[in-house]
Structures are given as C-alpha cells and as structure tokens.
Tab-separated table of C-alpha atoms in Angstrom:
chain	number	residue	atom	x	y	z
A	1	UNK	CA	36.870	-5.178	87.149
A	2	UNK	CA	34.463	-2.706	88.657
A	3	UNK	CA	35.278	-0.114	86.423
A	4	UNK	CA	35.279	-2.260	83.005
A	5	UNK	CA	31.943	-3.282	84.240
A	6	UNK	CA	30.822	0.191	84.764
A	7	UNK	CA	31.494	1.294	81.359
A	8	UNK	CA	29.672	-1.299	79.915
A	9	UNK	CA	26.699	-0.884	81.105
A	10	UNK	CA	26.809	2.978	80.361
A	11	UNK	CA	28.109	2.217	77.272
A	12	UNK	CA	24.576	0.384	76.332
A	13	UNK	CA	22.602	2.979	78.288
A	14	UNK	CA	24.070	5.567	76.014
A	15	UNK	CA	23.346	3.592	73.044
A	16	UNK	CA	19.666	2.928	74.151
A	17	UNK	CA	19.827	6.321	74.588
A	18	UNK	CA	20.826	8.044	71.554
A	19	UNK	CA	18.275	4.813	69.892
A	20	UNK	CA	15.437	6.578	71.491
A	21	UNK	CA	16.053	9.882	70.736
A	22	UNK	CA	16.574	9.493	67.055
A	23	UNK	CA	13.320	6.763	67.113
A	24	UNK	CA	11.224	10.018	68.322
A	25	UNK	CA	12.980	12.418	65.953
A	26	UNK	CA	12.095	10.277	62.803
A	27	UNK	CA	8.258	10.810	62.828
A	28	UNK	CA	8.686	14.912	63.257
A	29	UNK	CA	10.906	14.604	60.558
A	30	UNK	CA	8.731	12.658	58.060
A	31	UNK	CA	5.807	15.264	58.861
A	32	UNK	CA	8.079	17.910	57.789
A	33	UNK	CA	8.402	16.697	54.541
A	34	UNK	CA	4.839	16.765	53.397
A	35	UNK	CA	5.326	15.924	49.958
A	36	UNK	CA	7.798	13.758	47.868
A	37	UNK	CA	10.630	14.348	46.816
A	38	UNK	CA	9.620	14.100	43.235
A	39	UNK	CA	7.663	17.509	44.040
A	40	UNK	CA	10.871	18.766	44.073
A	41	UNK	CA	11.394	18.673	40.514
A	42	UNK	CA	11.943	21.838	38.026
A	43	UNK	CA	9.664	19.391	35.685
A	44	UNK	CA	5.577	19.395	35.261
A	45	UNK	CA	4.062	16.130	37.030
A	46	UNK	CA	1.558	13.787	35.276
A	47	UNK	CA	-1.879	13.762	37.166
A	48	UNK	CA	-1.748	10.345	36.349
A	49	UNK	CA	0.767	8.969	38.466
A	50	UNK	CA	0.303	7.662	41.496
A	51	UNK	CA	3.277	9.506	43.298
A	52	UNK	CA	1.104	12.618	42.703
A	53	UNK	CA	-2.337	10.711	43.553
A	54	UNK	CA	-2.411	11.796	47.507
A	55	UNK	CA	-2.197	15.505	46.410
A	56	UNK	CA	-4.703	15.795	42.911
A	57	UNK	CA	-7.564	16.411	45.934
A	58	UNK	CA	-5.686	19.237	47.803
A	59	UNK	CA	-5.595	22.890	47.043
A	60	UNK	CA	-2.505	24.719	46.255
A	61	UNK	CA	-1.770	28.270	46.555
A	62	UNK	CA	0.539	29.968	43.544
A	63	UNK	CA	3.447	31.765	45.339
A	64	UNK	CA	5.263	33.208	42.959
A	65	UNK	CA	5.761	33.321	38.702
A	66	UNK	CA	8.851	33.735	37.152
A	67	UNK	CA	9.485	34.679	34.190
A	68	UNK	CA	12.955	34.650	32.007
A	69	UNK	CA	13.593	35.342	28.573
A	70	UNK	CA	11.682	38.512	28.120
A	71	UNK	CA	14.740	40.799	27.022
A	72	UNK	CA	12.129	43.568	25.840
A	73	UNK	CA	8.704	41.977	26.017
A	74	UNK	CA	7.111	43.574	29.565
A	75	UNK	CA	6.071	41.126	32.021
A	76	UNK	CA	2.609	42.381	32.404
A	77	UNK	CA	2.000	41.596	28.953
A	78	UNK	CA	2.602	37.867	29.487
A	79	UNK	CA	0.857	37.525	32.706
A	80	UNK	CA	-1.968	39.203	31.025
A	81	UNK	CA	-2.383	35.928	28.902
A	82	UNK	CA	-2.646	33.528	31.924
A	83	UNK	CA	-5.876	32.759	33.374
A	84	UNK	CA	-3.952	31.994	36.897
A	85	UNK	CA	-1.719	34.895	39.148
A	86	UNK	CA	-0.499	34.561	42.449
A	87	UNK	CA	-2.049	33.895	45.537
A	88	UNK	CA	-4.732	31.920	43.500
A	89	UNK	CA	-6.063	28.587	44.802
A	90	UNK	CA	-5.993	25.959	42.862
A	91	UNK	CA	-6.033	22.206	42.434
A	92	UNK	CA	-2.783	20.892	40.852
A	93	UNK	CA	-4.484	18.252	37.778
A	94	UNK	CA	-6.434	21.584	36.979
A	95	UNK	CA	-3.460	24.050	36.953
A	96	UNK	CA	-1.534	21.320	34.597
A	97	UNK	CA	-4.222	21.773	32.044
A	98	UNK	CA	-3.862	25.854	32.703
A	99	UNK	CA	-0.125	25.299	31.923
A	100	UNK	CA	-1.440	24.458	27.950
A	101	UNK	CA	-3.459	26.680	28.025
A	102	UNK	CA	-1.610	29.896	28.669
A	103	UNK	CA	1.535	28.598	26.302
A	104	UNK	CA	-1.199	28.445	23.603
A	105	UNK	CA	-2.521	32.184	24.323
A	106	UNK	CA	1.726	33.093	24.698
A	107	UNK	CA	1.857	31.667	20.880
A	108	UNK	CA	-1.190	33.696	20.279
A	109	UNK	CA	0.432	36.960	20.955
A	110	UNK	CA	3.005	36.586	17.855
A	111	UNK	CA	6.168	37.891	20.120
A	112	UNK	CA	7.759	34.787	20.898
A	113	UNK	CA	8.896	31.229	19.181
A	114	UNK	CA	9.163	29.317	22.102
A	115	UNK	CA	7.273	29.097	25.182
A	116	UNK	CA	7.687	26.805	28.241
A	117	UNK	CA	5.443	26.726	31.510
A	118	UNK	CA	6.130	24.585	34.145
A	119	UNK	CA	5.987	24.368	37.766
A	120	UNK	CA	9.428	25.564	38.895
A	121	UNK	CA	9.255	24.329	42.796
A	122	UNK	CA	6.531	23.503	45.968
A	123	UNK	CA	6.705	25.210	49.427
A	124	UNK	CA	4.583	22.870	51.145
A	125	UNK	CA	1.296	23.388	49.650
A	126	UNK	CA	2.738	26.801	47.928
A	127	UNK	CA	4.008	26.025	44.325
A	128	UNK	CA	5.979	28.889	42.274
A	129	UNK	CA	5.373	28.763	38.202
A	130	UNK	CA	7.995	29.480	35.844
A	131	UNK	CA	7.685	30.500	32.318
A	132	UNK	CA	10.418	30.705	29.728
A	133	UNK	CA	10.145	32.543	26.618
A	134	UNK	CA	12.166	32.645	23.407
A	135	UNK	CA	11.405	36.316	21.609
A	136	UNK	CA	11.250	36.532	18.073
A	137	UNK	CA	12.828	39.197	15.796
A	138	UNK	CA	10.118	41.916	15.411
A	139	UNK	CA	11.442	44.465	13.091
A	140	UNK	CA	11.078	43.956	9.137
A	141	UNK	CA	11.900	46.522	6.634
A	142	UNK	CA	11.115	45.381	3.048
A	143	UNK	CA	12.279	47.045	0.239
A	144	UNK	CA	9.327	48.150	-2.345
A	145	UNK	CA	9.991	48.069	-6.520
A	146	UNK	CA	6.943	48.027	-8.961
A	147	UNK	CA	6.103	49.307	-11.856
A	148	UNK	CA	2.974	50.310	-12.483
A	149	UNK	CA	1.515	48.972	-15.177
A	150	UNK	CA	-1.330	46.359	-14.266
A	151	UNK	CA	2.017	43.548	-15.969
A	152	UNK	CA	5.182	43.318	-17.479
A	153	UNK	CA	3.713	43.258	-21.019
A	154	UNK	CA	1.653	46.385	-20.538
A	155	UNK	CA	5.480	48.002	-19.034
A	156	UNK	CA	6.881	46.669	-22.058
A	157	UNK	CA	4.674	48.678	-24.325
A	158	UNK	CA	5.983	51.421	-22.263
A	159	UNK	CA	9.469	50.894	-23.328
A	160	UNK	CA	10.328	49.687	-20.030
A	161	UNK	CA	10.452	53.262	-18.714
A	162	UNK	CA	11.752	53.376	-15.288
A	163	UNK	CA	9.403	56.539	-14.885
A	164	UNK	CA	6.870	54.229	-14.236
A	165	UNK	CA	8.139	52.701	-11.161
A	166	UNK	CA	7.148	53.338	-7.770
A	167	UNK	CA	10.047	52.034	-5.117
A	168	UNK	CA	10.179	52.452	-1.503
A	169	UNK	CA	10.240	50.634	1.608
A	170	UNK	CA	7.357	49.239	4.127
A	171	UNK	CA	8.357	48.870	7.578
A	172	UNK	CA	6.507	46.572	10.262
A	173	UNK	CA	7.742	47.007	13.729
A	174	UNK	CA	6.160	45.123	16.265
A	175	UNK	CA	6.791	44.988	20.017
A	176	UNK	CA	8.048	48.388	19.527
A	177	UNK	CA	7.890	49.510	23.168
A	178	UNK	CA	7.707	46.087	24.415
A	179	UNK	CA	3.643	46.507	25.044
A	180	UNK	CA	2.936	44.090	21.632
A	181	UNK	CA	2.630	47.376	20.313
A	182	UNK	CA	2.519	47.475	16.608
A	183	UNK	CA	3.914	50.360	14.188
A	184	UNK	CA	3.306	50.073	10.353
A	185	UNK	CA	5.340	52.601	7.960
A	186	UNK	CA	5.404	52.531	3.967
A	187	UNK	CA	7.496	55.674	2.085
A	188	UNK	CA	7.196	55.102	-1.411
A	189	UNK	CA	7.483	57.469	-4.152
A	190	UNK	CA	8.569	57.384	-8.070
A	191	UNK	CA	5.441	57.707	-10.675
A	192	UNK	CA	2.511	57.920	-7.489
A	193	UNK	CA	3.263	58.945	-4.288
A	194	UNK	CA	2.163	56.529	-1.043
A	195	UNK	CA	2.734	57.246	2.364
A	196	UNK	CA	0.959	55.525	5.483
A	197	UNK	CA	1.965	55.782	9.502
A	198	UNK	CA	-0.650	53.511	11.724
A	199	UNK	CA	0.202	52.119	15.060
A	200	UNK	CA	-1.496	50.041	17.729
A	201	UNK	CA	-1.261	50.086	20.973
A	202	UNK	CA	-3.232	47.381	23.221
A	203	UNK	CA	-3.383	48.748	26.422
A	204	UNK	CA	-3.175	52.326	28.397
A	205	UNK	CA	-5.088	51.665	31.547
A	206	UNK	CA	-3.640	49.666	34.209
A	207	UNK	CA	-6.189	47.077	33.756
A	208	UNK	CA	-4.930	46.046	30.545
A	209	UNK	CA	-8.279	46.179	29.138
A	210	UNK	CA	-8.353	49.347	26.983
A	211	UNK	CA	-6.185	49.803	24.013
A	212	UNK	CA	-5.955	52.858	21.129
A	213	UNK	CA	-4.601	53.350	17.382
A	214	UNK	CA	-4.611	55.288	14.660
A	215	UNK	CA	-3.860	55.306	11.191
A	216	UNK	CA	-2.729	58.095	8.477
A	217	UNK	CA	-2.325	57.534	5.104
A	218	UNK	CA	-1.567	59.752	1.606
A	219	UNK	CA	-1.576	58.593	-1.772
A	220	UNK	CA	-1.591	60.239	-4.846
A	221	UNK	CA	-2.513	59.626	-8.616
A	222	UNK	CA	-0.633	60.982	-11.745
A	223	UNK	CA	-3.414	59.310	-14.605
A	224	UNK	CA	-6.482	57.430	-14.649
A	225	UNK	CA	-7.915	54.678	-16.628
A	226	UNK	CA	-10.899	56.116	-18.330
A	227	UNK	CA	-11.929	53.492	-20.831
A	228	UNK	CA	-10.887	50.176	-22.396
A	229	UNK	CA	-10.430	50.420	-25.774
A	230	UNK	CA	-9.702	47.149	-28.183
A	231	UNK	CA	-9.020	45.020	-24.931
A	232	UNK	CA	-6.185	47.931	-24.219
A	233	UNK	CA	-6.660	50.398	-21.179
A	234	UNK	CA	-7.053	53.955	-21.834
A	235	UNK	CA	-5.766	56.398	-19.484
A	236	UNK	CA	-5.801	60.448	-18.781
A	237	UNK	CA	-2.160	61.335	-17.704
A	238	UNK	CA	-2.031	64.497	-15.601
A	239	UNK	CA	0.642	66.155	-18.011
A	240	UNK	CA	-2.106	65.864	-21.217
A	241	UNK	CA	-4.455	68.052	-19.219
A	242	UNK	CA	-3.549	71.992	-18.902
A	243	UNK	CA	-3.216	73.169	-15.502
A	244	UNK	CA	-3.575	70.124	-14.183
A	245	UNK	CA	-0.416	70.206	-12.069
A	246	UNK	CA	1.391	67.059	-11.238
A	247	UNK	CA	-1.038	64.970	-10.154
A	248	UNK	CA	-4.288	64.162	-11.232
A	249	UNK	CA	-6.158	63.322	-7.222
A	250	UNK	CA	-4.558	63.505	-3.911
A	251	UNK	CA	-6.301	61.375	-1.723
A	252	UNK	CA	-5.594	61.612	2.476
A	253	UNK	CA	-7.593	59.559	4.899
A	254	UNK	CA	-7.612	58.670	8.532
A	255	UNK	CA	-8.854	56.663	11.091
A	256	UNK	CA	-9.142	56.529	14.877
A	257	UNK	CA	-9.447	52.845	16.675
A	258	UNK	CA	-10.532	52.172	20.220
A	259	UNK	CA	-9.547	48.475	21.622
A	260	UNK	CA	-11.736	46.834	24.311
A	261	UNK	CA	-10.787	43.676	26.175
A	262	UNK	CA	-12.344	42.513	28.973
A	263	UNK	CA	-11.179	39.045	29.277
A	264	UNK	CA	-8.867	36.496	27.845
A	265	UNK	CA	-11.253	35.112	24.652
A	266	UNK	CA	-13.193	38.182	24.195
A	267	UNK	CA	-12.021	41.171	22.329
A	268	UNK	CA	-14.461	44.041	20.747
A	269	UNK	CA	-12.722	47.204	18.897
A	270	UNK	CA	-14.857	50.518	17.060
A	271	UNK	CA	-12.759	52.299	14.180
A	272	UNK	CA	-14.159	55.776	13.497
C-alpha cells in the first residue's frame, strides 16, 4: 500500500515536472523563430499583407544572390544591372519594388528571354536573393543574295545576269565571350566587294564602367551612276574606261569607340 502510494505521488511530481520544464522552454523557442513561417517561402511576399506587416518597418541585410541559368552569360554582368548587392541594408516593401526593377534592366541587356527575381530564403533579418535566367540563342548567320540593280525590272533589262549579284553572309554574334560582347561580320563578294569586322566590348576595367570597340570596313565599286537619262540611270562601268582596272573606287574606313558608364541609367560613348 505504501509503495503504490509512493509511486503515485512521484508519478504526478514527474508530470508537474516535465509540465514546467516544457512551459519555460516554449517562450525561448517562439523568440527563436523571429519571423513566420511564411518567410520561409522560395516565393516574393506582398507588402500588402498583413503576415508581412510587423516586418515592412525593419531593415534587412542581403546575404547572399544566387544566380542559375547563366550557362555562358558571366555573373558580373548580371549583378551589374541590379541596383542592390550584398551586405546592403534595406527595407523589404522597397527591395520588392527593386526586384522589378532589375528584371526590367535583365530584359534590357538582350541576352536572356526569361528572367525571375525573387527572394530565395530569410536568416533572421538576413534574406538571400535568387535570380533565374533563361539565355537566348545569340549567334545568327544570314545568308546575303542581291542583285544590284536599284529592282528587278532594272535586272531584267540586264538579262537577268547573275554577274550582277553580290551574295555573301552577315554574321551577328552576341555574348561572344559571355561579357554582352557583340561581334558583327559581313563577307560578301560577286559584282562589288563588301567586307566589315566591328565588335563591342562593354567593359575592361573591373569597375564595369569603361567599355571599347572598333569597327573596319572595305567596300568597293565596279560603275557609277553618272546621269539619268529619259527616266533611265546612266552608269560608267570600270571595264569601258582604259586602265581602269577592276574597280572603279575602293573605299576603307574605320572607327575607334570608347564606352563610358557610370551608373545604371546613364551611358555616354565618343567614336573617333
């Protein structure tokens, strides 16, 4: 009898016990976990709700930004489109509205067709950023066939001669190096002769601030129109003149560019 009793009551001791204990845990536990659980979400929050209404007023630090999709796009040359980087302070309705902001400038670049920037997880009052990018295709060649006569009727007078065809092909190349670098190439040849090499190149300083390009080009004329004549062009072909050689002019010309960018919205460039 002693002994039933005598478990009883330590039986309800213990259970007081282990009541207490977890009544005094429960408070440390709830300060732990300083924001909801919706906080926890991959997804952007709205400003507007009220889950989020406790936290518009605090400050948040960006930890870190992470970016996937970029198979051959550098990542410097995306985070040199945001207006935020980390270790920034920032409220969270403002850095929403930066979120917009920096997929519009992303867009603005021409190297991707789908861009997605959203708030990837918080540490407390530490949030990380991710951004997901979909590249585009950035090579084009394009074949080049014309005749050139100013339209088919004035070819047809010609007899249709394929003499008087230029053909070719015009290359644009962008993202070459993965910089939003920018390489232009036409070879064509036939009755004239056109060549052109120009690239661009937005940034070589490590500020990403300075940029350089240059462009060559060669072209070259076998007759000129002289006169008009009974509403029919008159022209001086380079093999009715003696001496004359092939071609009438040869024409080369070429240019230097220097690109200056000192901020997001504000770009300046001198061609020389």
């Amino acid at each position: 009898m002693f002994e039933k009793g005598f478990l009883y009551r330590g039986g309800c001791w213990l259970f007081c016990l282990f009541c207490c204990v977890r009544a005094m845990a429960q408070p440390a536990a709830t300060q732990e976990l300083a924001l909801p659980l919706a906080f926890q979400q991959d997804c952007p929050p709205n400003p507007s709700d009220s889950v989020y209404a406790p936290y518009s007023g605090n400050s948040f630090v960006i930890g870190q930004i992470f970016i996937t999709g970029n198979r051959k796009t550098k990542a410097y040359i995306i985070e040199r489109e945001l207006t935020f980087k980390e270790g920034d302070s920032v409220y969270l309705p403002e850095l929403v509205k930066q979120f917009e902001f920096a997929r519009t400038q992303l867009y603005n670049t021409r190297l991707f067709n789908q861009v997605i920037v959203s708030l990837k997880s918080f540490h407390g009052f530490v949030v990380d950023i991710q951004i997901d990018v979909k590249e585009r295709w950035y090579i084009f060649p394009v074949p080049y066939l014309k005749p050139i006569d100013r339209n088919l009727s004035a070819w047809a007078d010609k007899g249709y001669s394929v003499d008087r065809v230029n053909y070719g092909l015009k290359l644009s190349w962008n993202n070459l190096t993965g910089r939003n670098d920018k390489l232009r190439a036409w070879l064509i040849t036939g009755y004239t002769q056109q060549m052109q090499l120009a690239y661009e190149l937005p940034y070589i300083d490590k500020a990403l601030k300075q940029g350089i390009g240059f462009n060559l080009s060669y072209a070259t004329q076998k007759e000129l129109n002289t006169n008009t004549i009974g509403n029919e062009q008159v022209f001086l072909n380079a093999d009715s003149i003696d001496y004359a050689g092939k071609y009438l002019s040869y024409a080369f010309n070429s240019s230097v560019s220097w690109y200056y960018r000192p901020g997001i919205l504000s770009r300046h460039m001198v061609r020389l």
